[in-house]
Each structure stands twice: as C-alpha cells, then as structure tokens.
C-alpha cells in the first residue's frame, strides 16, 4: 500500500556497477553510502548490556564454571563475548582456539571474500585447506557480498552449507518471501554447525528439523551410526561431547512469540532508520537494547515496558541456567569419581556419560545462543528444565555405576 | 514558522497531516484501519469545543514545526499523554451510548479506550505501521 | 478527563434498593439483568478445552500419578476440574474431601451468604464452626455480594482473610484503582491459603510477599518456628507436606507479561459484551478460549495467532510438568526404600524429606494453578525447572542416606 512512496533505493541511479560477488564493501558503498557507513560502525561499538553488547570480555573470566564444562576443549582456553560484523576477521585470527590443525572451514562465516572463493574453488576445497593457507586469500571482514546479490541487491543464501541444509529438508530458498529472507540471510552464519569427516566439511545438523529435540536426535543418530561421534572428549567425565554454537536461527524460529507473529531478525537488529529524508535499514547490527526506541518502538508503543520485560526474562533465564550448570558440574564430578573406582559397572558408567553429553547439548543450546533466552523465552526455560533433569539423572546413574553413595561429594550436589 | 505553509493546518483534510513524510505510518495505518470511512485525523486528535480545538492546534503545530527546523524528529513518533487524553474524549464523544455502563462505576475509568482497542485507530500494530508487509509490491 | 461526559448517573434508574450484603443475587438482578443472566450461565457451562473448561472430570483419573503425589491426603481420593461460579455450593458439598472434621472455613469461598455471616458472627467463629453446622446457614452459591458493595456497586474486598493479608503487607485496598480492583476482587478466592491453628483460621501466606519464593520461604519459617508445620504427612515418603491451591492471583501478578502491561483478570474472563446498544462486563466467567474473539480480540487483532500460542505455551508447560512429576515420584519411591533400611542415616533422610516437601511446593504451585502456565509462562517454566532439580536432589539425598545405590529402582528414574 505504499505505492504512493518510492522505495529509497529505486530513486537513486546506481553510480557504479558492482561486480558479481565483489568482496570489497567500499565498492558497494559508493552506491549505498548509508548502508556502508552504518556497517562500518559495527567495527567500533563497544557498549555493554546486562547480558550482551559489544564489549569482547572473556566469558571464561565472567563465569569460571565454563572452564569445567568445556574441560579438554578449546572453548575452555579462550571464549569471548562476540562483537560487531566488522571485527570478524580480526577476532577469528586472534582466538587461541585456532591452531596448526585448524581447517579453512573456520573462515566460512568471517569474510566477504568467501562467496567469490566458494565460486572459484568449491566449498569442499575451501574447507579442506589449512586455515593459515586459506588466510592468504582473505582480507575482508563480513560485508555486502555475504548477504546481497550485487546485480539486484536481493538478499541471498551465500553459504553453500545453508543451501544444502535447506535442500536436505526439501526447502528451496529461492521461493522464500522477502520477509522470510530477512531472517534466513542471518542463517548463513547464526546457526549450529559441525565439521563432517576428514575434509572438515561444513554441515548443519538439520536433517530431522531445526529444533533442539531434532538436533539432539541428529547427534544421537550420528553417534550410533558412527558418522559423527563427537567434537571432543570431556577431560573429567570422559563423555563424548558436542559443542553447540550460536543457534540463533534455530532457536528463534522454534515457535517463538515473535517468529510466529511474523517478525524477522532484521526487524529488531536492522530497523529502519532515518537520515534526513532517506529511510534505510541500519546496517549497524548490534544489541537492539542499545536503540530500543527504533528497534522495538515501531511495534510496541511502550518501549520502557518491553525493555523492562527483556530484563525480567533474561534474569529468569540466567538464574535457571546457573542451576543447570551446577547440576552438570555435579554430574561431571560424580562420574569422574565413579570412573576412578576399580569395581565400577562399565555399562552404567557409559550410560552416565551419555546422559552427561545429552544434558550438555541442551544446556549449551541456550548458553551458546546469544540473547540470554529473549529470542524464545518459554523454549529457553523448558530446554533448561530438561537439561537439569538429564544432568541429575547422569549423576544418579554414576552413583548406580559406583554402587555406593561415597562418590557423592557434598559440594557436588 | 514562515517556512511551513501553516494555514494548511487549519483544514480537516487528512492528507494535510500527511504532508510530512514522518506521518506516513500514522496515515497509512488510519487509511487501512476501521475508522477511515467515518473519521478524519481531527475527529480524534483535536478537541471539539470550538475554542480549545484551535488552541491545541496552535500548540502541537508549534511542536511539529520546531521539530522540523531543528531536525530532532523522534525516532518513533508517539502520542503525548495530553494528546491521548484529547483522543479519549473524542472516542467517548462518538461512542457515549455504547460505553455509558463503563462510566457508571463510582471509581474513575483509569484507562484509555485504546489500551484495549489497540488497532482501532491506526490499524494493526506491527503490521500496517511497518514497511515489511509490502507483500504485494515485492517478490 | 472525562469531564465532557455527564456525571456518573446510571443510564437506568435503580428499580429496587438492594440491602447491604444481600445474599440473593436475584434481587440485584432486578436492577442489573444483563449481569445477572450472564452469571446464571456459569451454572450450565460444560465445555472442555485442552487443559481447562467446565467439564468436572476427575483429575485423578486423567493423571493417576496424582494419587501417588498426594498419597495420604484427601486430594488423592477426590479432585476434579473446577467449573463455573454457580456450582460452588453443589461442588463443595459433594466432594469426598469433606468429612466430619471439616471446619466451616471450607465455605469461605463458596457462597454469597458469607459477607453477611462474617458481618454477624466474625470470621473466627465462622471458621471454627463445623462444616455441617455452618451449612444450615448457607443456601446461595457465589453471587453479587462476593464482589460488589450494594450501595455503590464498587468492587470490594469481601473476604476478611484477604483484607488481613493485604494489611500484613502494609497495603490498604481502599486506595487501589479501579483497574487494580478488577484483579484484586478475584483474590478474595483465587489464592493459596491454609488453616491456621486449632480455630482453622483462614490465612494467606503472604507476609514475605506473594511470589512462589516468598511463599516457600513463609512455609519454611512456619515449619521452623512450629506455627504451621504441615497440611499432611506423605504416606510413602513420610515428608511433612504442604498442599498449594489455586494461586491464580499470586502467579499472575508475579511480573507476568499481561500483568505488567496493565491487564486485569476481568479483562480476559469478564470481557465487555454487547447487548443492543450498551456494553457490559459479561459475568459468565469461564475459559477465555471459549470466547476468544471477545476476550482477546479487542487487544489482539489476530485471534487465531494468540490462541495458537496459548496451545504452544500450555503444551510446553504440560510436558515440562510431566517430567517434574516423574522426578518427584522417583524421589518418593527412593526415600521410601531408604527409610525401610535398618541402617539408614536419619539426618540425611530428614534432609531428603525436606527436599521432597520443597520440590512439591514448587511443582504444585503450577499444577494447582488453573491456566496450565498461560497466566505467566516464563514463571511457570522456571518454577518447574527448580522443582525438578529439587526432586532429583531429594532422590540423591535419599541414596546418600541409604549409603548404597540399591534403593534406586531402575523404573524410579
Ligand atoms: Ca555481543
Ligand atoms: Ca475449569
């Protein structure tokens, strides 16, 4: 119904022609200065919010229990709060989680060079190449080419892993509506993934569907058939573990209030902004709490009310998550103690370890998700309730394996 | 004040309000909402005793024009408490018979009609107020 | 600000003068036929919804685990889905939970005779009188006098226990706004209560506040100082138990989305209805899902969307609650087994029982609440997460008390 108003982009004649898959955002910026200049802002944001924001503090220092939870894995050495898109390249190169054996796959979500490289060499070769070697071909952080098609400026799926994961579910993203693409474009990166096989092929575990129960089932099946057994072995409990990473897309789309109401990621994280007469989507993607008037105000008249609720929800989730962590750590220490006993029942011990694995998959789905539950509050809390239950069952199973209650240290409970 | 065509404010034509691009969302919402065929902006947004009506226009007109000159248009335009009260009086003015039972209570009616009737004046919240629903023009 | 409207004279001249505290709703109905005729409808509603409605099915048959959870108490014998206000008298007289020792207190929330009786004899005498004897003074179900002051038709606090509970918190209800009273009037009855002392004095456990944590703390304190130890002793675990009952008011007002947005019980359960020209509050109080167009439609344009969400939320809560019940039952059977062992550690066994008590208080707060979590979804799920954790801790403590893992029956986990 806005036929009476020209969309801002159509009014301006393109100044330069942008080559297909052009990695350099500055080139695109000649035609679209507002989008470009706001994208640049993501490089220097460093405000903190109660549970988010762009200050790259160490998550491990903020909550040392994470060191125990990730014992034996890179995430127990270096794990920071994430920040804006322009920092992606700096940060992936600086993290201690990267080492000599790191594959190129780790660049998948960090650079606007990728669409061009995938086009030239294919994703299998990209992923297989060592990180250090691939790095010599990469010099741009996230940019326009990660989200847009140069010719039309349409939002597109640029990551082959996403196209494949959707196809595996029988979905053809080229049929998606514009409003759907305003969420799906973020799924190029804000999704759980793993490295499949020796080629470290980037894969999203979506074959059964994208909600937590379906993802947990996927990893149970890949364990059973040996196709993907673990990300790492837990140093204390000995369980074969899965690390969950930034499942924003899967979590938000799991019947959340906002998703079901037709709201997209871009509505909150890239709200329309005015500069003089022009209206455009801000590309300064960050915590919406830092500009709630714009991000929430378009739909909610009382912005004070909704931001207060965000706090209420996040506090509830954080408290419940804290209890879950205590339960998992109790399970870990009890399993460790049981495993040290000579007469331990091996079958029951294995069962206890599998319960630890399962419990931590559920917990990490909420811990690794970056909204402290806000994207889908009820789902967050029911997942944590389940994670706690599983962790306590793991602990009970370890006691059963031990046969005696001595393995229960009082502080572990 | 010279920069704007202030006299245009004195009319009753909704497109007058829509002279300002920033009023687009409100205009579109009204156009697609339930009251379009019954009411114009001023039926709701200005008092309907003759004198106060123009007093309010002068007051909010000053707000509007200074907002433009100093380029401090709020990111999300929201009705001020005082203009909400004016609108409420106008709801009652038209719907007096229907709502008389609500006012029979010895306790004060301490809510706005549009606390419940959230989409009556300007269409569906989050739908007509937002650009994303331009389904018909895209794909 | 409604000064341009005629002063609040009634559109209709009162036909009869209603005596103060008049128990007979038909008298009031002469002046207010719409309200009276809709109140009468609550007597014959018998539609079922997924988790509510007015069909008085047995909760014990629907979920036999409740028989174990309430073992040793009246609620394990007879416990039905509640129905409309006009059935209150029939139902309290029919329930098997009433016996010779039942005090008059059980009539507190069932009749419009009460305000008059409280005025004459005082609440202490009312509560002390045996149920059967008090019954001879009672012939009306819930009616106008439970909510309104006859002279002015204002909403009022009629139950002395509510006035006292508010006063204990330093609150004076006569200063409440009209919108507040549209919720508080329901708190005359839809609240957790207990019978204090030998006089079975009706008391709401609100001294620390009305949320679950504060209520649990209240009962912990009343246990410690002996002022109120238990509702009953659990037949299997031997724990001193508390039964929670219909805490709709406490649960809804604990920072729920709707409460914080200024919505009241009457907005959903007594929405305005049109009969001819005038709007009035329907007094056919029932599940809003049975008339969602009216109950939700004024605020939410997409009624299909909100009712689908109710289903999503209720399913999530029901599933999570089911897991909590399994955990509590596992605790009960493990404690029972531990207690049967000769060498059991008595201190640890007591700790296990107290954990069972605590866990069930949290669970019952959601189970006894009648919206299957909808009134405050996040609060429901975080409470259940806590209840499950406590139940599993009770089970672990019982194993510790036993010293051996033999008390863990496999099916109990
Ligand atoms: Ca961040
Ligand atoms: Ca019912």
Short mmCIF file of C-alpha atoms in Angstrom, two decimals, chain B residues 48-49 81 84-86 88-93 95-120 123-125 127, chain C residues 1-12 32 35 152-155 174 176-182 262-264 267 272 274 277-280 297-302:
data_model
loop_
_atom_site.label_atom_id
_atom_site.label_comp_id
_atom_site.label_asym_id
_atom_site.label_seq_id
_atom_site.Cartn_x
_atom_site.Cartn_y
_atom_site.Cartn_z
CA UNK B 48 -14.29 19.50 19.69
CA UNK B 49 -15.30 22.56 21.66
CA UNK B 81 -0.11 11.99 27.33
CA UNK B 84 -4.04 10.82 24.35
CA UNK B 85 -6.48 12.48 26.70
CA UNK B 86 -7.87 14.53 23.85
CA UNK B 88 -10.03 9.61 24.62
CA UNK B 89 -12.56 12.41 24.95
CA UNK B 90 -13.29 12.05 21.28
CA UNK B 91 -13.83 8.30 21.48
CA UNK B 92 -16.36 8.93 24.18
CA UNK B 93 -17.94 11.80 22.25
CA UNK B 95 -19.44 6.23 21.43
CA UNK B 96 -21.09 7.65 24.50
CA UNK B 97 -24.12 5.42 24.42
CA UNK B 98 -22.15 2.24 23.99
CA UNK B 99 -19.75 2.94 26.81
CA UNK B 100 -22.10 4.60 29.30
CA UNK B 101 -22.07 1.49 31.52
CA UNK B 102 -18.30 1.78 31.81
CA UNK B 103 -18.66 5.19 33.35
CA UNK B 104 -21.37 4.22 35.81
CA UNK B 105 -18.75 2.90 38.14
CA UNK B 106 -18.17 5.13 41.14
CA UNK B 107 -14.47 4.65 40.52
CA UNK B 108 -12.69 6.60 37.84
CA UNK B 109 -12.25 4.99 34.43
CA UNK B 110 -8.46 4.93 34.62
CA UNK B 111 -7.66 3.51 31.22
CA UNK B 112 -7.63 4.68 27.67
CA UNK B 113 -10.04 3.05 25.24
CA UNK B 114 -7.08 2.29 23.00
CA UNK B 115 -5.33 0.33 25.77
CA UNK B 116 -7.68 -2.42 24.65
CA UNK B 117 -8.66 -1.25 21.19
CA UNK B 118 -5.02 -1.18 20.18
CA UNK B 119 -5.56 -1.43 16.46
CA UNK B 120 -8.76 0.56 16.08
CA UNK B 123 -4.69 -0.45 12.03
CA UNK B 124 -2.81 -3.48 13.11
CA UNK B 125 0.13 -2.72 15.31
CA UNK B 127 1.61 -4.65 10.56
CA UNK C 1 -10.51 13.67 31.83
CA UNK C 2 -13.98 12.50 31.09
CA UNK C 3 -15.33 15.82 32.22
CA UNK C 4 -17.19 16.39 28.98
CA UNK C 5 -19.38 13.47 29.86
CA UNK C 6 -22.42 13.58 32.09
CA UNK C 7 -21.59 12.88 35.74
CA UNK C 8 -21.81 9.18 36.52
CA UNK C 9 -25.54 8.83 36.79
CA UNK C 10 -26.78 5.43 35.85
CA UNK C 11 -28.44 5.17 32.48
CA UNK C 12 -31.14 3.15 34.18
CA UNK C 32 -28.87 -5.42 36.52
CA UNK C 35 -25.03 -9.15 34.67
CA UNK C 152 -22.37 1.85 45.10
CA UNK C 153 -21.71 -1.30 43.04
CA UNK C 154 -17.99 -0.73 43.68
CA UNK C 155 -15.73 -3.77 43.63
CA UNK C 174 -9.37 1.05 49.64
CA UNK C 176 -6.48 0.74 44.91
CA UNK C 177 -7.50 1.99 41.49
CA UNK C 178 -10.43 0.61 39.59
CA UNK C 179 -8.13 -1.30 37.26
CA UNK C 180 -6.33 -2.87 40.23
CA UNK C 181 -9.64 -3.93 41.76
CA UNK C 182 -10.52 -5.75 38.54
CA UNK C 262 -1.74 -3.42 32.97
CA UNK C 263 -4.15 -6.20 32.03
CA UNK C 264 -6.57 -7.48 34.71
CA UNK C 267 -10.26 -8.11 31.01
CA UNK C 272 -17.18 -6.39 27.63
CA UNK C 274 -22.71 -6.02 23.69
CA UNK C 277 -26.53 -0.54 22.33
CA UNK C 278 -24.73 -0.90 25.62
CA UNK C 279 -21.53 -2.72 26.59
CA UNK C 280 -21.38 -4.52 29.91
CA UNK C 297 -9.89 -9.76 20.20
CA UNK C 298 -10.09 -6.18 21.41
CA UNK C 299 -6.38 -6.14 22.20
CA UNK C 300 -5.08 -8.73 19.75
CA UNK C 301 -6.32 -8.39 16.20
CA UNK C 302 -5.14 -11.84 15.21
#
